[in-house]
């Protein structure tokens, strides 16, 4: 059956490729509902990511002042990822029963409240009280974020089934804008007005998004499925793609927790300048994502090549970021900025093909088409991403504290290289269907 599914998928791919060359008919224009949904999803991506990314330039420094060590800072970032992981799995499994629209709106509302509360934590006593409240508020915020993003991915794939990667790539522009604006805006507001103002402003922005999305988003009806995450993970390629996703988020989590302190210590930079340095990571990702989305939708067979190539470039980037001690290269500010740009571009190349590739593998495994399967895929994607976001800050923080930032970045490079190697070997070892099998599959499809 697996061989037949591969043959069937290859026929569909070949047929769609022939249609591109033989038919010049333009694609149908988007409906008003699709346009409004795109605007809604873009607003969710932007507002959620800007709230997430403002912590990088100044929170580690503020937390250290409040009595938290580098390891504890990593644990605070990591607790967000753990709760996001749990929330993604549960909410992805029950998205049909809860309702995708309700899940998204409720997630935004919870994130808004937690963002505002997080901005008031500077008023609490330093030490255990501050640290405990950071864990509690950050964890609840993670569950809200899991609900918003899981439903966003699932609804996008449901409403735009024929060009999932293109739409997701376009939405990543707004994800990138949130990542781009978060650090400099957060750093500037922090320097100008103190700790509270960045969180209060962005929490209010999320509150404004709630009524907007109530009006704009469609209600999607679907039947629940009996399938599970465990069946998804029986497909070998899905497991390897999940590992690649893990390496990406682990690298980003590592940078969130350690890069600002490293830049301040090594180059004597202010929090505002650290935020500007992080533009080197976000801007290339923002520019690369829509291009990669369009390319992978037009040429689905290129997804694996892009993931492998992107992971290799990411590995090289992390080797140069420290730089790796055995390279004997002196750390310089311009090299850090260029390397972050290289990593940002490779993240777009690697991350965008992963979601549609998992959907394709799920359908090939026998999952039914519909919101229930898309919810499972979205939940799995969010859970694996969160696993990396837990690993990256905690393990990266521990290695940075006990060894150095350079060695921690080297280990991240090794993870990325291992993912590229395993995915490449698996793809090369996959048995290609014979001409006879392809013809037989074509005959069955015709019948």
CSV table of C-alpha atoms in Angstrom, one decimal:
chain,number,residue,atom,x,y,z
A,1,UNK,CA,0.0,0.0,0.0
A,2,UNK,CA,2.8,2.4,0.8
A,3,UNK,CA,4.4,1.8,-2.6
A,4,UNK,CA,1.0,2.3,-4.3
A,5,UNK,CA,0.5,5.6,-2.4
A,6,UNK,CA,4.0,6.7,-3.6
A,7,UNK,CA,3.1,5.8,-7.1
A,8,UNK,CA,-0.3,7.6,-6.8
A,9,UNK,CA,1.4,10.7,-5.4
A,10,UNK,CA,4.0,10.7,-8.2
A,11,UNK,CA,1.2,10.5,-10.8
A,12,UNK,CA,-0.7,13.4,-9.2
A,13,UNK,CA,2.5,15.4,-9.1
A,14,UNK,CA,3.3,14.6,-12.7
A,15,UNK,CA,-0.2,15.4,-13.8
A,16,UNK,CA,-0.2,18.8,-12.0
A,17,UNK,CA,3.2,19.6,-13.5
A,18,UNK,CA,1.8,18.7,-17.0
A,19,UNK,CA,-1.2,20.9,-16.3
A,20,UNK,CA,1.1,23.9,-15.5
A,21,UNK,CA,2.8,23.6,-18.8
A,22,UNK,CA,-0.2,22.7,-21.0
A,23,UNK,CA,-2.8,25.0,-19.6
A,24,UNK,CA,-2.4,28.8,-19.5
A,25,UNK,CA,-5.7,29.3,-17.6
A,26,UNK,CA,-5.2,31.7,-14.6
A,27,UNK,CA,-5.9,30.6,-11.1
A,28,UNK,CA,-9.3,31.6,-9.7
A,29,UNK,CA,-9.2,34.8,-7.7
A,30,UNK,CA,-9.6,34.6,-3.9
A,31,UNK,CA,-13.0,35.1,-2.5
A,32,UNK,CA,-13.9,37.9,-0.1
A,33,UNK,CA,-14.0,35.3,2.7
A,34,UNK,CA,-10.5,34.1,1.9
A,35,UNK,CA,-9.1,37.6,1.7
A,36,UNK,CA,-10.6,38.5,5.1
A,37,UNK,CA,-9.3,35.2,6.5
A,38,UNK,CA,-5.8,36.0,5.3
A,39,UNK,CA,-5.9,39.4,6.9
A,40,UNK,CA,-7.1,37.8,10.2
A,41,UNK,CA,-4.3,35.2,10.1
A,42,UNK,CA,-1.7,37.8,9.3
A,43,UNK,CA,-2.9,39.9,12.3
A,44,UNK,CA,-2.7,36.9,14.6
A,45,UNK,CA,0.8,36.0,13.4
A,46,UNK,CA,2.1,39.5,13.7
A,47,UNK,CA,0.6,40.4,17.1
A,48,UNK,CA,1.5,37.0,18.6
A,49,UNK,CA,5.1,37.0,17.4
A,50,UNK,CA,5.8,40.6,18.4
A,51,UNK,CA,4.6,39.8,21.9
A,52,UNK,CA,6.8,36.7,22.0
A,53,UNK,CA,10.0,38.4,20.7
A,54,UNK,CA,10.1,41.5,22.8
A,55,UNK,CA,11.6,39.5,25.7
A,56,UNK,CA,14.9,38.8,24.0
A,57,UNK,CA,16.8,42.1,24.3
A,58,UNK,CA,16.0,43.0,27.9
A,59,UNK,CA,14.2,40.3,29.9
A,60,UNK,CA,17.4,38.2,30.6
A,61,UNK,CA,19.1,41.3,32.0
A,62,UNK,CA,16.1,42.3,34.1
A,63,UNK,CA,15.7,38.7,35.4
A,64,UNK,CA,19.3,38.6,36.4
A,65,UNK,CA,18.7,41.8,38.4
A,66,UNK,CA,15.8,40.1,40.1
A,67,UNK,CA,18.0,37.2,41.3
A,68,UNK,CA,17.6,34.7,38.4
A,69,UNK,CA,20.7,32.9,37.1
A,70,UNK,CA,21.4,32.2,33.4
A,71,UNK,CA,20.0,28.7,33.9
A,72,UNK,CA,16.8,30.0,35.5
A,73,UNK,CA,16.3,32.4,32.6
A,74,UNK,CA,16.6,29.4,30.3
A,75,UNK,CA,14.1,27.5,32.4
A,76,UNK,CA,11.6,30.4,32.2
A,77,UNK,CA,11.9,30.4,28.4
A,78,UNK,CA,11.7,26.6,28.5
A,79,UNK,CA,8.6,26.5,30.6
A,80,UNK,CA,6.8,28.4,27.9
A,81,UNK,CA,7.8,25.7,25.4
A,82,UNK,CA,6.7,22.8,27.7
A,83,UNK,CA,3.2,24.2,28.2
A,84,UNK,CA,3.0,25.1,24.5
A,85,UNK,CA,3.9,21.5,23.7
A,86,UNK,CA,1.1,20.1,26.0
A,87,UNK,CA,-1.4,22.6,24.8
A,88,UNK,CA,-0.6,21.9,21.1
A,89,UNK,CA,-1.1,18.2,21.5
A,90,UNK,CA,-4.4,18.4,23.5
A,91,UNK,CA,-5.9,21.3,21.5
A,92,UNK,CA,-4.8,19.8,18.1
A,93,UNK,CA,-6.5,16.5,19.0
A,94,UNK,CA,-9.8,18.2,20.0
A,95,UNK,CA,-9.9,21.1,17.6
A,96,UNK,CA,-13.1,19.8,16.0
A,97,UNK,CA,-14.9,19.4,19.4
A,98,UNK,CA,-13.7,22.8,20.6
A,99,UNK,CA,-14.1,24.7,17.3
A,100,UNK,CA,-11.2,26.2,15.4
A,101,UNK,CA,-12.6,29.8,15.6
A,102,UNK,CA,-13.4,29.7,19.3
A,103,UNK,CA,-9.9,28.2,20.0
A,104,UNK,CA,-8.2,31.0,18.1
A,105,UNK,CA,-10.2,33.8,19.8
A,106,UNK,CA,-9.9,32.3,23.2
A,107,UNK,CA,-6.1,31.9,22.7
A,108,UNK,CA,-5.7,35.5,21.7
A,109,UNK,CA,-7.7,36.7,24.8
A,110,UNK,CA,-5.6,34.6,27.2
A,111,UNK,CA,-2.3,35.7,25.6
A,112,UNK,CA,-3.4,39.4,25.9
A,113,UNK,CA,-4.1,39.1,29.6
A,114,UNK,CA,-0.9,37.2,30.3
A,115,UNK,CA,1.2,39.8,28.3
A,116,UNK,CA,-0.2,42.6,30.5
A,117,UNK,CA,0.4,40.6,33.7
A,118,UNK,CA,4.0,39.8,32.7
A,119,UNK,CA,4.6,43.6,32.3
A,120,UNK,CA,3.6,44.1,36.0
A,121,UNK,CA,6.1,41.5,37.4
A,122,UNK,CA,8.8,44.2,38.0
A,123,UNK,CA,6.7,45.3,41.0
A,124,UNK,CA,6.9,42.0,42.8
A,125,UNK,CA,9.8,41.2,45.2
A,126,UNK,CA,13.0,39.9,43.7
A,127,UNK,CA,14.0,36.3,44.2
A,128,UNK,CA,11.6,33.3,44.5
A,129,UNK,CA,8.4,35.3,44.2
A,130,UNK,CA,9.5,37.0,40.9
A,131,UNK,CA,10.8,33.7,39.5
A,132,UNK,CA,7.6,31.8,40.4
A,133,UNK,CA,5.3,34.3,38.9
A,134,UNK,CA,7.3,34.4,35.7
A,135,UNK,CA,6.9,30.6,35.4
A,136,UNK,CA,3.1,30.8,36.1
A,137,UNK,CA,2.2,33.7,33.8
A,138,UNK,CA,4.5,32.5,31.0
A,139,UNK,CA,3.0,29.0,31.2
A,140,UNK,CA,-0.6,30.2,30.9
A,141,UNK,CA,0.4,32.4,28.1
A,142,UNK,CA,1.9,29.4,26.3
A,143,UNK,CA,-1.4,27.5,26.4
A,144,UNK,CA,-3.2,30.5,24.9
A,145,UNK,CA,-0.5,30.9,22.2
A,146,UNK,CA,-0.8,27.1,21.4
A,147,UNK,CA,-4.6,27.5,20.9
A,148,UNK,CA,-4.2,30.5,18.6
A,149,UNK,CA,-1.4,29.0,16.4
A,150,UNK,CA,-2.8,25.5,16.2
A,151,UNK,CA,-6.1,26.8,14.9
A,152,UNK,CA,-4.3,29.2,12.6
A,153,UNK,CA,-2.4,26.5,10.8
A,154,UNK,CA,-5.4,24.2,10.6
A,155,UNK,CA,-7.8,26.8,9.3
A,156,UNK,CA,-5.2,28.0,6.8
A,157,UNK,CA,-4.7,24.5,5.4
A,158,UNK,CA,-8.5,24.0,5.3
A,159,UNK,CA,-9.4,27.2,3.5
A,160,UNK,CA,-6.4,27.2,1.1
A,161,UNK,CA,-5.9,23.4,0.4
A,162,UNK,CA,-4.3,23.9,-3.0
A,163,UNK,CA,-1.6,26.3,-2.0
A,164,UNK,CA,-0.8,25.7,1.6
A,165,UNK,CA,2.9,26.5,1.4
A,166,UNK,CA,2.3,29.7,-0.6
A,167,UNK,CA,-0.2,31.0,2.0
A,168,UNK,CA,1.9,30.0,5.0
A,169,UNK,CA,5.0,31.5,3.4
A,170,UNK,CA,3.1,34.7,2.8
A,171,UNK,CA,1.8,34.7,6.4
A,172,UNK,CA,5.4,34.2,7.6
A,173,UNK,CA,6.1,37.8,6.3
A,174,UNK,CA,4.0,39.0,9.2
A,175,UNK,CA,5.6,36.4,11.5
A,176,UNK,CA,8.9,37.9,10.4
A,177,UNK,CA,7.7,41.4,10.9
A,178,UNK,CA,6.7,40.5,14.5
A,179,UNK,CA,10.1,39.0,15.1
A,180,UNK,CA,11.7,42.0,13.4
A,181,UNK,CA,9.8,44.7,15.3
A,182,UNK,CA,9.7,43.0,18.6
A,183,UNK,CA,13.3,43.2,19.7
A,184,UNK,CA,14.0,46.8,18.6
A,185,UNK,CA,10.6,48.1,19.7
A,186,UNK,CA,10.8,46.3,23.0
A,187,UNK,CA,14.4,47.4,23.6
A,188,UNK,CA,13.6,51.0,22.8
A,189,UNK,CA,10.4,51.2,24.9
A,190,UNK,CA,12.3,49.5,27.8
A,191,UNK,CA,15.2,52.0,27.6
A,192,UNK,CA,12.8,55.0,27.3
A,193,UNK,CA,9.9,54.1,29.6
A,194,UNK,CA,10.9,51.1,31.7
A,195,UNK,CA,9.9,47.4,31.9
A,196,UNK,CA,6.1,47.7,32.0
A,197,UNK,CA,5.3,49.8,28.9
A,198,UNK,CA,6.3,47.3,26.2
A,199,UNK,CA,4.1,44.6,27.6
A,200,UNK,CA,1.1,46.9,28.4
A,201,UNK,CA,1.1,48.2,24.8
A,202,UNK,CA,1.3,44.9,23.1
A,203,UNK,CA,-1.2,43.3,25.5
A,204,UNK,CA,-3.7,46.0,24.5
A,205,UNK,CA,-2.9,45.2,20.8
A,206,UNK,CA,-3.8,41.6,21.3
A,207,UNK,CA,-7.1,42.7,23.0
A,208,UNK,CA,-8.0,44.8,19.9
A,209,UNK,CA,-7.5,41.7,17.7
A,210,UNK,CA,-10.1,39.7,19.6
A,211,UNK,CA,-13.3,41.5,18.3
A,212,UNK,CA,-11.7,41.9,14.9
A,213,UNK,CA,-11.3,38.1,14.5
A,214,UNK,CA,-14.7,37.4,16.0
A,215,UNK,CA,-16.2,39.4,13.0
A,216,UNK,CA,-13.8,38.1,10.3
A,217,UNK,CA,-13.2,34.4,10.9
A,218,UNK,CA,-15.5,31.8,9.4
A,219,UNK,CA,-17.0,29.0,11.4
A,220,UNK,CA,-15.8,25.6,10.1
A,221,UNK,CA,-17.9,22.5,10.8
A,222,UNK,CA,-16.3,19.1,10.7
A,223,UNK,CA,-16.6,15.6,12.0
A,224,UNK,CA,-14.2,14.4,14.6
A,225,UNK,CA,-11.7,11.6,13.6
A,226,UNK,CA,-10.5,8.6,15.6
A,227,UNK,CA,-7.0,8.9,14.3
A,228,UNK,CA,-4.1,9.8,16.7
A,229,UNK,CA,-0.7,11.3,16.8
A,230,UNK,CA,0.9,7.9,17.3
A,231,UNK,CA,-0.4,6.8,13.8
A,232,UNK,CA,1.2,10.0,12.3
A,233,UNK,CA,4.5,9.0,13.9
A,234,UNK,CA,4.5,5.6,12.2
A,235,UNK,CA,5.5,7.2,9.0
A,236,UNK,CA,9.3,7.4,8.8
A,237,UNK,CA,9.5,10.6,6.9
A,238,UNK,CA,7.2,12.4,9.3
A,239,UNK,CA,9.5,11.5,12.2
A,240,UNK,CA,12.5,12.9,10.3
A,241,UNK,CA,10.7,16.0,9.3
A,242,UNK,CA,9.7,16.5,13.0
A,243,UNK,CA,13.4,16.2,14.0
A,244,UNK,CA,14.2,18.9,11.4
A,245,UNK,CA,11.5,21.1,13.0
A,246,UNK,CA,13.0,20.4,16.4
A,247,UNK,CA,16.5,21.5,15.3
A,248,UNK,CA,15.1,24.8,13.9
A,249,UNK,CA,13.1,25.7,17.0
A,250,UNK,CA,16.0,24.6,19.3
A,251,UNK,CA,18.3,27.0,17.5
A,252,UNK,CA,15.9,29.9,17.8
A,253,UNK,CA,15.2,29.2,21.5
A,254,UNK,CA,18.9,29.0,22.2
A,255,UNK,CA,19.4,32.4,20.5
A,256,UNK,CA,16.5,33.9,22.5
A,257,UNK,CA,18.0,33.0,25.8
A,258,UNK,CA,21.7,33.6,25.2
A,259,UNK,CA,22.4,35.9,22.3
A,260,UNK,CA,21.6,39.2,24.1
A,261,UNK,CA,23.8,38.5,27.1
A,262,UNK,CA,26.6,37.3,24.8
A,263,UNK,CA,26.4,40.4,22.6
A,264,UNK,CA,26.3,42.7,25.6
A,265,UNK,CA,29.3,41.0,27.3
A,266,UNK,CA,31.4,40.6,24.1
A,267,UNK,CA,30.7,43.8,22.2
A,268,UNK,CA,29.6,46.1,25.1
A,269,UNK,CA,26.2,46.9,23.4
A,270,UNK,CA,23.1,48.4,24.9
A,271,UNK,CA,19.7,46.5,24.9
A,272,UNK,CA,18.5,48.7,22.0
A,273,UNK,CA,21.5,47.7,19.8
A,274,UNK,CA,21.0,44.0,20.7
A,275,UNK,CA,17.4,44.4,19.3
A,276,UNK,CA,18.8,45.8,16.1
A,277,UNK,CA,21.3,42.9,15.8
A,278,UNK,CA,18.3,40.5,15.9
A,279,UNK,CA,17.0,42.1,12.7
A,280,UNK,CA,19.8,40.1,11.0
A,281,UNK,CA,17.9,36.9,11.8
A,282,UNK,CA,14.3,38.0,11.3
A,283,UNK,CA,14.6,40.1,8.1
A,284,UNK,CA,16.1,37.3,5.8
A,285,UNK,CA,13.5,34.8,7.2
A,286,UNK,CA,10.7,37.3,6.4
A,287,UNK,CA,11.9,37.8,2.9
A,288,UNK,CA,12.7,34.1,2.1
A,289,UNK,CA,9.4,32.6,3.4
A,290,UNK,CA,7.0,33.7,0.7
A,291,UNK,CA,9.5,32.7,-2.0
A,292,UNK,CA,10.0,29.3,-0.6
A,293,UNK,CA,6.2,28.8,-0.1
A,294,UNK,CA,5.5,29.6,-3.8
A,295,UNK,CA,8.3,27.4,-5.0
A,296,UNK,CA,7.3,24.4,-2.9
A,297,UNK,CA,3.7,24.6,-4.0
A,298,UNK,CA,4.7,24.8,-7.6
A,299,UNK,CA,7.3,22.0,-7.3
A,300,UNK,CA,6.3,19.7,-4.5
A,301,UNK,CA,9.1,17.3,-5.2
A,302,UNK,CA,11.6,20.0,-4.1
A,303,UNK,CA,10.5,20.0,-0.5
A,304,UNK,CA,13.1,17.5,0.7
A,305,UNK,CA,15.9,19.1,-1.2
A,306,UNK,CA,15.0,22.5,0.3
A,307,UNK,CA,14.8,21.0,3.8
A,308,UNK,CA,18.2,19.3,3.5
A,309,UNK,CA,19.9,22.3,2.0
A,310,UNK,CA,18.5,24.7,4.5
A,311,UNK,CA,19.5,22.5,7.4
A,312,UNK,CA,23.1,22.3,6.1
A,313,UNK,CA,23.2,26.1,5.8
A,314,UNK,CA,21.9,26.4,9.3
A,315,UNK,CA,24.6,24.2,10.6
A,316,UNK,CA,27.3,26.3,8.9
A,317,UNK,CA,25.7,29.4,10.3
A,318,UNK,CA,25.8,28.2,13.9
A,319,UNK,CA,29.5,27.1,13.4
A,320,UNK,CA,30.4,30.7,12.4
A,321,UNK,CA,28.2,32.4,15.0
A,322,UNK,CA,30.4,31.7,18.0
A,323,UNK,CA,32.6,31.0,16.0
A,324,UNK,CA,33.3,27.3,16.7
A,325,UNK,CA,36.5,27.2,18.9
A,326,UNK,CA,38.4,24.8,16.7
A,327,UNK,CA,38.0,27.2,13.7
A,328,UNK,CA,40.3,29.7,15.6
A,329,UNK,CA,38.3,32.7,14.2
A,330,UNK,CA,38.0,35.8,16.4
A,331,UNK,CA,34.5,36.8,17.2
A,332,UNK,CA,33.5,40.1,15.5
A,333,UNK,CA,30.3,42.0,15.4
A,334,UNK,CA,30.0,42.1,11.6
A,335,UNK,CA,30.4,38.3,11.5
A,336,UNK,CA,27.6,37.8,14.0
A,337,UNK,CA,25.3,40.0,11.9
A,338,UNK,CA,26.1,38.3,8.6
A,339,UNK,CA,25.8,34.8,10.2
A,340,UNK,CA,22.4,35.6,11.7
A,341,UNK,CA,21.3,36.7,8.2
A,342,UNK,CA,22.5,33.3,6.8
A,343,UNK,CA,20.6,31.4,9.6
A,344,UNK,CA,17.5,33.5,9.0
A,345,UNK,CA,17.4,32.7,5.3
A,346,UNK,CA,18.1,29.0,5.8
A,347,UNK,CA,15.3,28.8,8.4
A,348,UNK,CA,12.8,30.0,5.8
A,349,UNK,CA,14.2,27.4,3.3
A,350,UNK,CA,13.8,24.6,5.8
A,351,UNK,CA,10.7,25.5,7.8
A,352,UNK,CA,8.2,26.4,5.1
A,353,UNK,CA,8.2,23.0,3.3
A,354,UNK,CA,7.8,21.0,6.6
A,355,UNK,CA,4.1,21.6,7.2
A,356,UNK,CA,2.7,20.7,3.7
A,357,UNK,CA,5.1,17.7,3.6
A,358,UNK,CA,3.7,16.3,6.8
A,359,UNK,CA,0.1,16.8,5.5
A,360,UNK,CA,1.1,14.9,2.3
A,361,UNK,CA,2.6,12.1,4.3
A,362,UNK,CA,-0.5,11.9,6.5
A,363,UNK,CA,-2.8,11.6,3.6
A,364,UNK,CA,-0.5,8.9,2.1
A,365,UNK,CA,-0.7,7.0,5.4
A,366,UNK,CA,-4.5,6.9,5.1
A,367,UNK,CA,-5.6,9.9,7.2
A,368,UNK,CA,-9.0,11.4,6.0
A,369,UNK,CA,-9.0,14.8,4.5
A,370,UNK,CA,-10.6,17.4,6.7
A,371,UNK,CA,-10.1,19.7,9.7
A,372,UNK,CA,-9.6,16.8,12.2
A,373,UNK,CA,-6.4,15.6,10.3
A,374,UNK,CA,-5.2,19.2,9.8
A,375,UNK,CA,-5.7,19.8,13.6
A,376,UNK,CA,-3.6,16.7,14.4
A,377,UNK,CA,-0.8,17.9,12.0
A,378,UNK,CA,-1.0,21.4,13.4
A,379,UNK,CA,-0.8,20.1,16.9
A,380,UNK,CA,2.1,17.8,16.1
A,381,UNK,CA,3.9,20.7,14.4
A,382,UNK,CA,3.4,22.9,17.4
A,383,UNK,CA,4.4,20.2,19.9
A,384,UNK,CA,7.6,19.4,18.1
A,385,UNK,CA,8.4,23.1,17.7
A,386,UNK,CA,7.8,23.6,21.4
A,387,UNK,CA,10.1,20.7,22.3
A,388,UNK,CA,12.9,22.4,20.5
A,389,UNK,CA,12.0,25.7,22.2
A,390,UNK,CA,12.3,23.9,25.5
A,391,UNK,CA,15.5,22.2,24.7
A,392,UNK,CA,17.2,25.2,23.1
A,393,UNK,CA,17.1,27.7,26.0
A,394,UNK,CA,17.6,25.2,28.8
A,395,UNK,CA,20.4,23.1,27.3
A,396,UNK,CA,21.9,26.1,25.5
A,397,UNK,CA,21.8,28.1,28.8
A,398,UNK,CA,23.5,25.3,30.7
A,399,UNK,CA,26.3,24.8,28.1
A,400,UNK,CA,26.8,28.6,27.9
A,401,UNK,CA,27.0,28.9,31.6
A,402,UNK,CA,29.4,26.0,32.2
A,403,UNK,CA,31.4,26.1,28.9
A,404,UNK,CA,30.8,29.0,26.6
A,405,UNK,CA,28.5,30.5,24.0
A,406,UNK,CA,30.8,29.3,21.3
A,407,UNK,CA,30.5,25.6,22.3
A,408,UNK,CA,26.7,25.9,22.7
A,409,UNK,CA,26.4,27.3,19.2
A,410,UNK,CA,28.6,24.4,17.9
A,411,UNK,CA,26.2,21.8,19.4
A,412,UNK,CA,23.3,23.5,17.7
A,413,UNK,CA,25.2,23.2,14.4
A,414,UNK,CA,25.7,19.5,15.0
A,415,UNK,CA,21.9,19.0,15.6
A,416,UNK,CA,21.1,20.8,12.3
A,417,UNK,CA,23.7,18.8,10.4
A,418,UNK,CA,22.4,15.5,11.8
A,419,UNK,CA,18.9,16.3,10.7
A,420,UNK,CA,20.0,17.1,7.1
A,421,UNK,CA,22.1,13.9,7.0
A,422,UNK,CA,19.3,11.6,8.2
A,423,UNK,CA,16.7,13.2,5.9
A,424,UNK,CA,19.0,13.0,2.9
A,425,UNK,CA,19.9,9.3,3.6
A,426,UNK,CA,16.2,8.4,4.1
A,427,UNK,CA,15.2,10.1,0.8
A,428,UNK,CA,18.0,8.4,-1.1
A,429,UNK,CA,17.1,4.9,0.3
A,430,UNK,CA,13.4,5.2,-0.5
A,431,UNK,CA,12.4,2.7,-3.2
A,432,UNK,CA,11.1,4.4,-6.3
A,433,UNK,CA,8.0,2.9,-7.9
A,434,UNK,CA,8.6,1.0,-11.2
A,435,UNK,CA,7.0,1.9,-14.5
A,436,UNK,CA,4.6,-1.1,-14.2
A,437,UNK,CA,3.5,0.1,-10.7
A,438,UNK,CA,2.9,3.6,-12.0
A,439,UNK,CA,0.9,2.4,-14.9
A,440,UNK,CA,-1.2,0.1,-12.6
A,441,UNK,CA,-1.8,3.0,-10.2
A,442,UNK,CA,-2.8,5.2,-13.1
A,443,UNK,CA,-5.3,2.6,-14.3
A,444,UNK,CA,-6.9,2.2,-10.9
A,445,UNK,CA,-7.2,6.0,-10.6
A,446,UNK,CA,-8.9,6.2,-14.0
A,447,UNK,CA,-11.4,3.5,-12.9
